Amino acid sequence: MAELISFGVDGALHVPEEPVIPFIEGDGIGVDIWPAAKSVLDAAAAKRGNKVAWKEVLAGQKAFDETGSWLPDETVETFRTHLIGIKGPLTTPIGGGMRSLNVALRQILDLYVCLRPVRWFTGVPSPVLHPELVDMVIFRENTEDIYAGLEVEAFTPEAAKLSEFLRAEMGWEIREGSGIGIKPISEFGSKRLIRASIKYALEHGRPSVTMVHKGNIQKFTEGAFRNWGYDLVREEFADVAVGWDECGGKPGDKLLVKDAIADITLQQVLTRPTDFDVIATTNLNGDYLSDALAAQVGGIGIAPGGNINYVSGHGIFEATHGTAPKYAGQDKVNPGSLLLSGVMMFEHLGWADAAADIVAALEATIADKVVTYDFARLMEGATEVKCSEFASAIVDKL
Ligand code: NAP
């Protein structure tokens, strides 16, 4: 019988045999990749004796056409009550004052972690020599920094007013004709993000968490993020983790929590990827790092993502690419990003065996060089298949 997932006082998700999981098909190529990804997820769930009762909810163009709203209240309410959901890409409405639908959903449900695992799948074409050395999990803060920032445009009364305030009250002389940006980073927001990353590292037997920041320049936002992280280790994790500031890189049998400046990190993830494991970072740094790392493993078209609130139990897993409108309805594109987001969702639900089965079947399919156009154009001797055929090939390997 189909039942709702619940979140216990123990802080754990309780997943019934047949959970009801809401999904947004997505605009553009959503019509291609959602049925493909769903067929693989269903087959893997069935293999472990489970079934997902999928419940469609509307957002984006489809919602606008059917209801006149880009993000109907009912959709938000369904995600709120069902806790866990999955979504394809959504068109960002241009004009009309609507921000990105993805950002809106994350803010309404306070999904403060943007989780982006980055690893290489055997056979995937990559621009680096040793993509197999990359195995990182990025925890990107999802609610503060530039996502909660304020900007005023140069030559506007707002800019003049803010400049005057900063000059008179703080002694800052700002050059005439400047746009001004302000970003907040709080102790609460930093600690809950870093806490989630440390718990993840401990639960998954990962050796380190690296806090990535630009604290050498922005001491009271980025630097404070780092300092609050080290404080958190002392306050809440002293028995199982230790900060670099206390152990100098010799953690013994504890989890090592260290930090690195963002620019150096972008070099070192290329030159010494094995130094990085779980990464906890602020919003803007996380944006750059997630995409740079995805490219390193050749996964820009198949990179998965999840947006999670570990305290309320809410999570929405999503394809990280856009709607690729020029390919919509052609049964052509790679369903990998949405499928692997489903894999992350299964892992989050505790269905690790089904998740591992899908990854193995995906790797075996790519190893056979049976791939969609995006990989086929980068691989020698590949057999190019349609989106749905790629999914069927994966199901056959399950
Ligand atoms: P995009 O939709 O990600 O497409 C850019 C290119 O990426 C495509 O032309 C294609 O490359 C490749 N690509 C994307 N998805 C692929 C897949 N599944 N398989 C293989 N290749 C794939 O970016 P965009 O054209 O800049 O954005 C289009 C719309 O999507 C906009 O409205 C944007 O706001 C929205 N968007 C939504 C999300 C989201 O919902 N999460 C994220 C980003 C953008 P080739 O041309 O080289 O084949």
Coordinates of C-alpha atoms and ligand atoms in Angstrom, one line a residue:
M1 CA 0.0 0.0 0.0
A2 CA 1.3 3.4 -0.9
E3 CA 2.3 5.5 2.2
L4 CA 4.0 8.8 3.0
I5 CA 7.6 9.0 4.1
S6 CA 7.8 10.4 7.6
F7 CA 10.5 12.0 9.7
G8 CA 10.9 10.7 13.3
V9 CA 11.9 12.5 16.4
D10 CA 15.1 10.5 16.1
G11 CA 16.0 12.7 13.2
A12 CA 15.7 9.8 10.7
L13 CA 13.5 9.3 7.7
H14 CA 11.0 6.4 7.9
V15 CA 10.5 4.9 4.5
P16 CA 7.6 2.6 3.9
E17 CA 7.7 -0.3 1.4
E18 CA 5.9 1.7 -1.2
P19 CA 6.6 5.4 -0.5
V20 CA 4.7 8.2 -2.3
I21 CA 7.3 10.4 -4.0
P22 CA 6.3 13.6 -5.8
F23 CA 8.1 14.4 -9.1
I24 CA 8.2 17.3 -11.4
E25 CA 8.8 16.1 -15.0
G26 CA 10.5 19.3 -16.0
D27 CA 10.4 21.5 -19.1
G28 CA 12.1 21.0 -22.4
I29 CA 14.0 17.7 -22.3
G30 CA 12.1 16.8 -19.1
V31 CA 9.7 14.8 -21.4
D32 CA 12.6 12.7 -22.5
I33 CA 14.7 12.2 -19.5
W34 CA 12.0 11.7 -16.8
P35 CA 10.4 8.6 -18.3
A36 CA 13.9 7.2 -19.1
A37 CA 15.2 7.8 -15.5
K38 CA 11.9 6.6 -14.0
S39 CA 12.1 3.3 -15.8
V40 CA 15.6 2.5 -14.4
L41 CA 14.6 3.7 -10.9
D42 CA 11.4 1.5 -11.0
A43 CA 13.4 -1.6 -12.1
A44 CA 16.0 -1.1 -9.4
A45 CA 13.4 -0.6 -6.7
A46 CA 11.5 -3.7 -7.8
K47 CA 14.7 -5.7 -7.6
R48 CA 14.9 -5.0 -3.9
G49 CA 11.1 -5.7 -3.4
N50 CA 10.0 -2.1 -3.3
K51 CA 7.9 0.1 -5.4
V52 CA 7.7 3.9 -5.7
A53 CA 4.2 5.4 -5.9
W54 CA 5.1 8.4 -8.1
K55 CA 2.9 11.5 -7.7
E56 CA 3.2 14.2 -10.4
V57 CA 3.3 17.8 -9.3
L58 CA 3.5 20.8 -11.6
A59 CA 6.0 23.5 -11.9
G60 CA 7.5 25.6 -14.7
Q61 CA 6.0 25.9 -18.2
K62 CA 3.6 22.9 -17.8
A63 CA 2.3 24.4 -14.6
F64 CA 1.9 27.9 -16.2
D65 CA 0.0 26.4 -19.2
E66 CA -2.3 24.4 -17.0
T67 CA -2.8 26.6 -13.9
G68 CA -1.5 30.1 -14.8
S69 CA 1.1 29.8 -12.0
W70 CA 4.8 28.9 -12.5
L71 CA 5.0 27.4 -9.1
P72 CA 1.5 26.4 -7.8
D73 CA 1.0 26.4 -4.0
E74 CA -0.2 22.8 -4.2
T75 CA 3.3 21.8 -5.6
V76 CA 5.1 23.4 -2.7
E77 CA 2.6 22.0 -0.2
T78 CA 3.0 18.5 -1.7
F79 CA 6.8 18.7 -1.3
R80 CA 6.3 19.9 2.2
T81 CA 4.1 17.0 3.3
H82 CA 5.8 14.3 1.3
L83 CA 9.3 15.4 2.5
I84 CA 11.3 13.9 -0.4
G85 CA 10.9 14.6 -4.1
I86 CA 12.7 14.7 -7.5
K87 CA 12.6 17.1 -10.4
G88 CA 13.7 17.6 -13.9
P89 CA 15.0 21.0 -15.2
L90 CA 12.7 24.0 -15.2
T91 CA 12.5 27.0 -17.6
T92 CA 13.4 30.2 -15.8
P93 CA 10.6 32.6 -16.6
I94 CA 12.1 35.8 -18.1
G95 CA 10.7 39.0 -16.7
G96 CA 7.6 39.2 -14.6
G97 CA 9.6 39.4 -11.4
M98 CA 9.8 35.6 -10.9
R99 CA 13.2 34.4 -9.7
S100 CA 14.5 31.0 -10.7
L101 CA 11.9 28.4 -9.7
N102 CA 14.7 26.2 -8.4
V103 CA 15.9 28.9 -6.1
A104 CA 12.3 29.6 -5.0
L105 CA 11.7 26.0 -4.0
R106 CA 15.0 25.8 -2.1
Q107 CA 14.2 29.0 -0.2
I108 CA 10.6 28.1 0.6
L109 CA 11.6 24.7 2.0
D110 CA 14.8 26.1 3.5
L111 CA 16.9 23.4 1.8
Y112 CA 20.1 24.7 3.1
V113 CA 22.5 22.1 1.7
C114 CA 23.1 21.8 -2.0
L115 CA 24.7 18.3 -2.2
R116 CA 26.8 17.5 -5.2
P117 CA 28.8 14.3 -5.3
V118 CA 31.5 14.3 -7.9
R119 CA 33.0 11.0 -9.0
W120 CA 34.1 9.4 -12.3
F121 CA 32.2 6.6 -13.8
T122 CA 34.3 4.1 -15.7
G123 CA 34.4 4.8 -19.4
V124 CA 33.1 8.4 -19.3
P125 CA 35.2 10.6 -21.5
S126 CA 37.1 13.2 -19.4
P127 CA 39.5 16.1 -20.1
V128 CA 42.0 15.0 -17.4
L129 CA 44.5 12.1 -17.2
H130 CA 43.3 10.6 -14.0
P131 CA 39.6 11.3 -13.5
E132 CA 39.4 8.1 -11.3
L133 CA 41.2 10.0 -8.6
V134 CA 38.3 12.4 -8.2
D135 CA 35.8 11.3 -5.5
M136 CA 34.5 14.3 -3.7
V137 CA 31.2 15.3 -2.1
I138 CA 30.4 19.0 -2.1
F139 CA 28.2 20.6 0.6
R140 CA 27.4 24.0 -0.8
E141 CA 25.5 26.5 1.4
N142 CA 22.2 27.2 -0.2
T143 CA 20.5 30.0 1.6
E144 CA 23.1 32.8 2.4
D145 CA 26.1 34.6 0.7
I146 CA 25.1 35.8 -2.7
Y147 CA 21.7 33.9 -2.6
A148 CA 20.7 36.3 0.2
G149 CA 22.7 39.3 -1.0
L150 CA 21.7 42.8 -1.9
E151 CA 22.9 44.7 -4.9
V152 CA 22.3 48.3 -5.9
E153 CA 23.0 49.5 -9.4
A154 CA 25.5 52.3 -10.2
F155 CA 24.1 55.8 -10.8
T156 CA 20.8 55.1 -8.9
P157 CA 19.4 56.9 -5.9
E158 CA 19.8 53.6 -3.9
A159 CA 23.5 53.5 -4.7
A160 CA 23.9 57.1 -3.8
K161 CA 22.0 56.6 -0.5
L162 CA 24.0 53.5 0.5
S163 CA 27.3 55.2 -0.5
E164 CA 26.5 58.2 1.6
F165 CA 25.6 56.0 4.6
L166 CA 28.8 54.0 4.3
R167 CA 30.9 57.1 4.0
A168 CA 29.2 59.0 6.9
E169 CA 28.8 56.1 9.3
M170 CA 31.7 53.7 8.5
G171 CA 34.2 56.0 6.9
W172 CA 34.3 54.1 3.6
E173 CA 34.9 56.2 0.5
I174 CA 33.2 54.5 -2.4
R175 CA 34.1 55.7 -5.9
E176 CA 31.3 57.6 -7.7
G177 CA 29.5 55.5 -10.2
S178 CA 29.9 52.2 -8.3
G179 CA 27.4 49.4 -8.1
I180 CA 27.5 47.9 -4.6
G181 CA 26.9 44.4 -3.4
I182 CA 26.4 43.2 0.2
K183 CA 26.4 39.5 1.3
P184 CA 25.5 38.0 4.6
I185 CA 27.1 34.9 6.1
S186 CA 25.9 33.9 9.6
E187 CA 27.1 31.7 12.4
F188 CA 23.8 29.7 12.3
G189 CA 23.9 29.2 8.5
S190 CA 27.6 28.2 8.5
K191 CA 27.4 25.8 11.4
R192 CA 24.4 23.9 10.2
L193 CA 26.0 23.5 6.8
I194 CA 29.4 22.4 8.2
R195 CA 27.6 20.2 10.8
A196 CA 25.8 18.3 8.0
S197 CA 29.1 17.8 6.1
I198 CA 30.8 16.4 9.2
K199 CA 28.0 14.0 10.0
Y200 CA 28.0 12.9 6.3
A201 CA 31.8 12.3 6.4
L202 CA 31.5 10.3 9.7
E203 CA 28.5 8.2 8.4
H204 CA 30.2 7.4 5.1
G205 CA 33.7 6.7 6.5
R206 CA 35.3 9.6 4.7
P207 CA 38.7 10.8 6.0
S208 CA 38.4 14.5 5.8
V209 CA 36.2 17.6 5.5
T210 CA 37.7 20.7 3.8
M211 CA 36.1 24.1 4.4
V212 CA 36.7 26.1 1.3
H213 CA 36.5 29.9 1.7
K214 CA 38.0 33.2 0.7
G215 CA 38.8 34.3 4.3
N216 CA 42.2 35.8 3.5
I217 CA 40.3 38.7 1.9
Q218 CA 36.8 38.6 3.3
K219 CA 37.6 37.9 6.9
F220 CA 34.2 38.6 8.5
T221 CA 32.1 36.5 6.1
E222 CA 34.3 33.8 4.4
G223 CA 36.9 33.8 7.2
A224 CA 34.2 33.6 9.9
F225 CA 32.7 30.6 8.0
R226 CA 36.0 28.9 8.5
N227 CA 36.4 29.9 12.2
W228 CA 32.8 28.9 13.1
G229 CA 33.6 25.5 11.5
Y230 CA 36.6 25.0 13.7
D231 CA 34.5 26.1 16.7
L232 CA 31.8 23.6 15.8
V233 CA 34.4 20.8 15.8
R234 CA 35.4 21.6 19.3
E235 CA 31.9 22.2 20.6
E236 CA 30.1 19.2 19.1
F237 CA 32.5 16.7 17.6
A238 CA 35.6 16.7 19.8
D239 CA 35.3 12.9 20.5
V240 CA 35.2 12.0 16.8
A241 CA 36.8 14.8 14.8
V242 CA 39.6 17.3 15.1
G243 CA 40.4 20.6 13.3
W244 CA 43.7 21.2 11.5
D245 CA 44.1 24.3 13.8
E246 CA 44.5 21.9 16.7
C247 CA 46.2 18.8 15.3
G248 CA 48.4 20.3 12.5
G249 CA 47.2 17.7 10.0
K250 CA 47.7 14.7 12.3
P251 CA 44.2 13.6 13.3
G252 CA 45.0 10.1 14.6
D253 CA 41.9 8.0 14.2
K254 CA 39.6 11.0 14.1
L255 CA 38.0 12.8 11.2
L256 CA 40.2 15.6 10.0
V257 CA 38.5 19.0 9.4
K258 CA 40.7 21.4 7.5
D259 CA 40.3 24.5 5.4
A260 CA 41.6 25.8 2.1
I261 CA 41.4 29.2 0.2
A262 CA 39.0 29.0 -2.7
D263 CA 41.5 30.0 -5.5
I264 CA 44.1 27.5 -4.3
T265 CA 41.4 24.8 -4.1
L266 CA 40.5 25.3 -7.7
Q267 CA 44.1 24.5 -8.6
Q268 CA 44.6 21.7 -6.2
V269 CA 41.5 19.8 -7.1
L270 CA 43.2 19.4 -10.5
T271 CA 46.8 18.8 -9.3
R272 CA 46.2 16.7 -6.2
P273 CA 42.6 15.5 -6.2
T274 CA 43.2 12.9 -3.5
D275 CA 43.7 15.6 -0.9
F276 CA 40.0 16.4 -1.1
D277 CA 37.1 14.4 0.1
V278 CA 34.1 16.0 1.6
I279 CA 34.0 19.8 0.9
A280 CA 32.0 22.3 2.9
T281 CA 31.7 25.7 1.3
T282 CA 29.9 29.0 0.9
N283 CA 27.4 29.6 -1.8
L284 CA 29.4 31.3 -4.5
N285 CA 32.5 29.2 -4.1
G286 CA 30.4 26.1 -4.2
D287 CA 28.8 27.2 -7.5
Y288 CA 32.3 27.5 -9.1
L289 CA 33.6 24.3 -7.6
S290 CA 30.6 22.1 -8.4
D291 CA 30.8 22.9 -12.1
A292 CA 34.6 22.8 -12.4
L293 CA 34.7 19.4 -10.7
A294 CA 31.8 18.0 -12.7
A295 CA 33.8 18.9 -15.9
Q296 CA 36.9 17.2 -14.5
V297 CA 35.1 13.9 -14.5
G298 CA 33.4 14.5 -17.8
G299 CA 30.1 14.6 -16.0
I300 CA 28.8 18.1 -16.9
G301 CA 25.8 16.4 -18.6
I302 CA 25.3 13.7 -16.0
A303 CA 26.2 15.5 -12.7
P304 CA 23.5 14.9 -10.1
G305 CA 22.4 17.1 -7.3
G306 CA 20.2 17.2 -4.1
N307 CA 18.9 20.1 -2.0
I308 CA 18.4 19.0 1.5
N309 CA 17.3 20.2 5.0
Y310 CA 18.7 17.5 7.4
V311 CA 16.7 19.0 10.3
S312 CA 13.2 19.1 8.8
G313 CA 13.8 16.0 6.7
H314 CA 13.0 17.7 3.4
G315 CA 15.0 16.9 0.2
I316 CA 14.5 17.6 -3.5
F317 CA 16.9 15.8 -5.9
E318 CA 17.4 17.3 -9.3
A319 CA 19.1 17.3 -12.7
T320 CA 21.8 19.9 -12.6
H321 CA 21.6 20.9 -16.3
G322 CA 18.9 23.1 -17.8
T323 CA 16.0 22.3 -20.2
A324 CA 18.1 22.2 -23.4
P325 CA 15.1 23.3 -25.4
K326 CA 16.7 22.6 -28.8
Y327 CA 16.6 18.9 -28.0
A328 CA 13.2 18.8 -26.4
G329 CA 11.0 15.8 -27.4
Q330 CA 13.7 14.3 -29.6
D331 CA 14.4 11.3 -27.3
K332 CA 18.1 12.2 -27.8
V333 CA 19.7 13.6 -24.6
N334 CA 21.5 11.9 -21.8
P335 CA 19.1 11.0 -18.9
G336 CA 22.2 10.4 -16.6
S337 CA 21.9 13.6 -14.5
L338 CA 18.3 13.0 -13.5
L339 CA 18.9 9.2 -13.1
L340 CA 21.9 9.8 -10.8
S341 CA 19.9 12.3 -8.8
G342 CA 17.4 9.5 -8.3
V343 CA 20.4 7.3 -7.2
M344 CA 21.2 10.0 -4.6
M345 CA 17.6 10.0 -3.5
F346 CA 17.6 6.2 -3.1
E347 CA 20.8 6.5 -1.0
H348 CA 19.2 9.1 1.1
L349 CA 16.1 6.9 1.6
G350 CA 18.4 4.0 2.8
W351 CA 18.1 2.0 -0.5
A352 CA 21.8 1.9 -0.9
D353 CA 21.7 -1.5 -2.7
A354 CA 19.4 -0.3 -5.4
A355 CA 21.5 2.8 -5.8
A356 CA 24.7 0.7 -6.2
D357 CA 22.9 -1.6 -8.7
I358 CA 22.0 1.4 -10.9
V359 CA 25.6 2.8 -10.8
A360 CA 27.0 -0.7 -11.7
A361 CA 24.5 -1.1 -14.6
L362 CA 25.2 2.5 -15.8
E363 CA 29.0 1.8 -15.8
A364 CA 28.6 -1.5 -17.6
T365 CA 26.5 0.2 -20.3
I366 CA 29.0 3.0 -20.8
A367 CA 31.8 0.4 -20.8
D368 CA 30.0 -1.3 -23.7
K369 CA 30.2 2.1 -25.4
V370 CA 26.4 2.2 -25.7
V371 CA 25.8 5.9 -25.0
T372 CA 23.8 9.0 -26.0
Y373 CA 25.1 11.6 -28.5
D374 CA 26.9 13.7 -26.0
F375 CA 29.3 10.9 -25.0
A376 CA 29.3 9.3 -28.4
R377 CA 30.9 12.4 -30.0
L378 CA 33.8 12.1 -27.5
M379 CA 34.3 8.3 -27.6
E380 CA 35.9 6.2 -30.4
G381 CA 33.8 3.3 -31.6
A382 CA 30.7 4.2 -29.6
T383 CA 27.2 3.1 -30.5
E384 CA 25.0 6.1 -30.3
V385 CA 21.5 5.3 -28.9
K386 CA 18.4 7.3 -28.0
C387 CA 17.6 8.5 -24.5
S388 CA 15.0 5.8 -24.0
E389 CA 17.3 3.1 -25.5
F390 CA 20.1 4.1 -23.1
A391 CA 17.7 3.6 -20.2
S392 CA 16.6 0.2 -21.5
A393 CA 20.2 -0.9 -21.9
I394 CA 20.8 0.0 -18.2
V395 CA 17.7 -1.8 -17.1
D396 CA 18.9 -4.9 -19.1
K397 CA 22.1 -4.8 -17.0
L398 CA 20.4 -4.6 -13.7
Ligands
NAP1 P1 21.1 23.7 -20.7 O1 19.7 23.5 -20.8 O2 21.8 23.0 -19.5 O3 21.8 23.3 -22.0 C1 23.1 23.7 -22.4 C2 23.8 22.5 -23.2 O4 24.2 21.5 -22.3 C3 22.9 21.8 -24.2 O5 22.8 22.5 -25.4 C4 23.7 20.5 -24.4 O6 24.9 20.7 -25.0 C5 24.1 20.2 -22.9 N1 23.1 19.4 -22.2 C6 22.2 19.8 -21.3 N2 21.5 18.8 -20.8 C7 21.9 17.7 -21.4 C8 21.6 16.3 -21.4 N3 20.7 15.8 -20.6 N4 22.3 15.5 -22.2 C9 23.3 15.9 -23.0 N5 23.6 17.2 -23.1 C10 23.0 18.1 -22.3 O7 21.5 25.3 -20.5 P2 20.8 26.5 -21.2 O8 20.5 26.3 -22.6 O9 21.7 27.7 -20.8 O10 19.4 26.7 -20.4 C11 18.1 26.4 -20.9 C12 17.0 26.7 -19.9 O11 17.2 25.9 -18.7 C13 17.0 28.1 -19.4 O12 15.6 28.5 -19.3 C14 17.6 28.1 -18.0 O13 17.1 29.1 -17.1 C15 17.1 26.7 -17.6 N6 18.0 26.1 -16.5 C16 17.4 25.3 -15.6 C17 18.1 24.6 -14.6 C18 17.4 23.8 -13.6 O14 16.2 23.6 -13.7 N7 18.1 23.1 -12.7 C19 19.5 24.7 -14.6 C20 20.1 25.5 -15.6 C21 19.4 26.2 -16.6 P3 25.2 20.6 -26.6 O15 24.5 21.7 -27.2 O16 26.7 20.7 -26.6 O17 24.7 19.3 -27.1

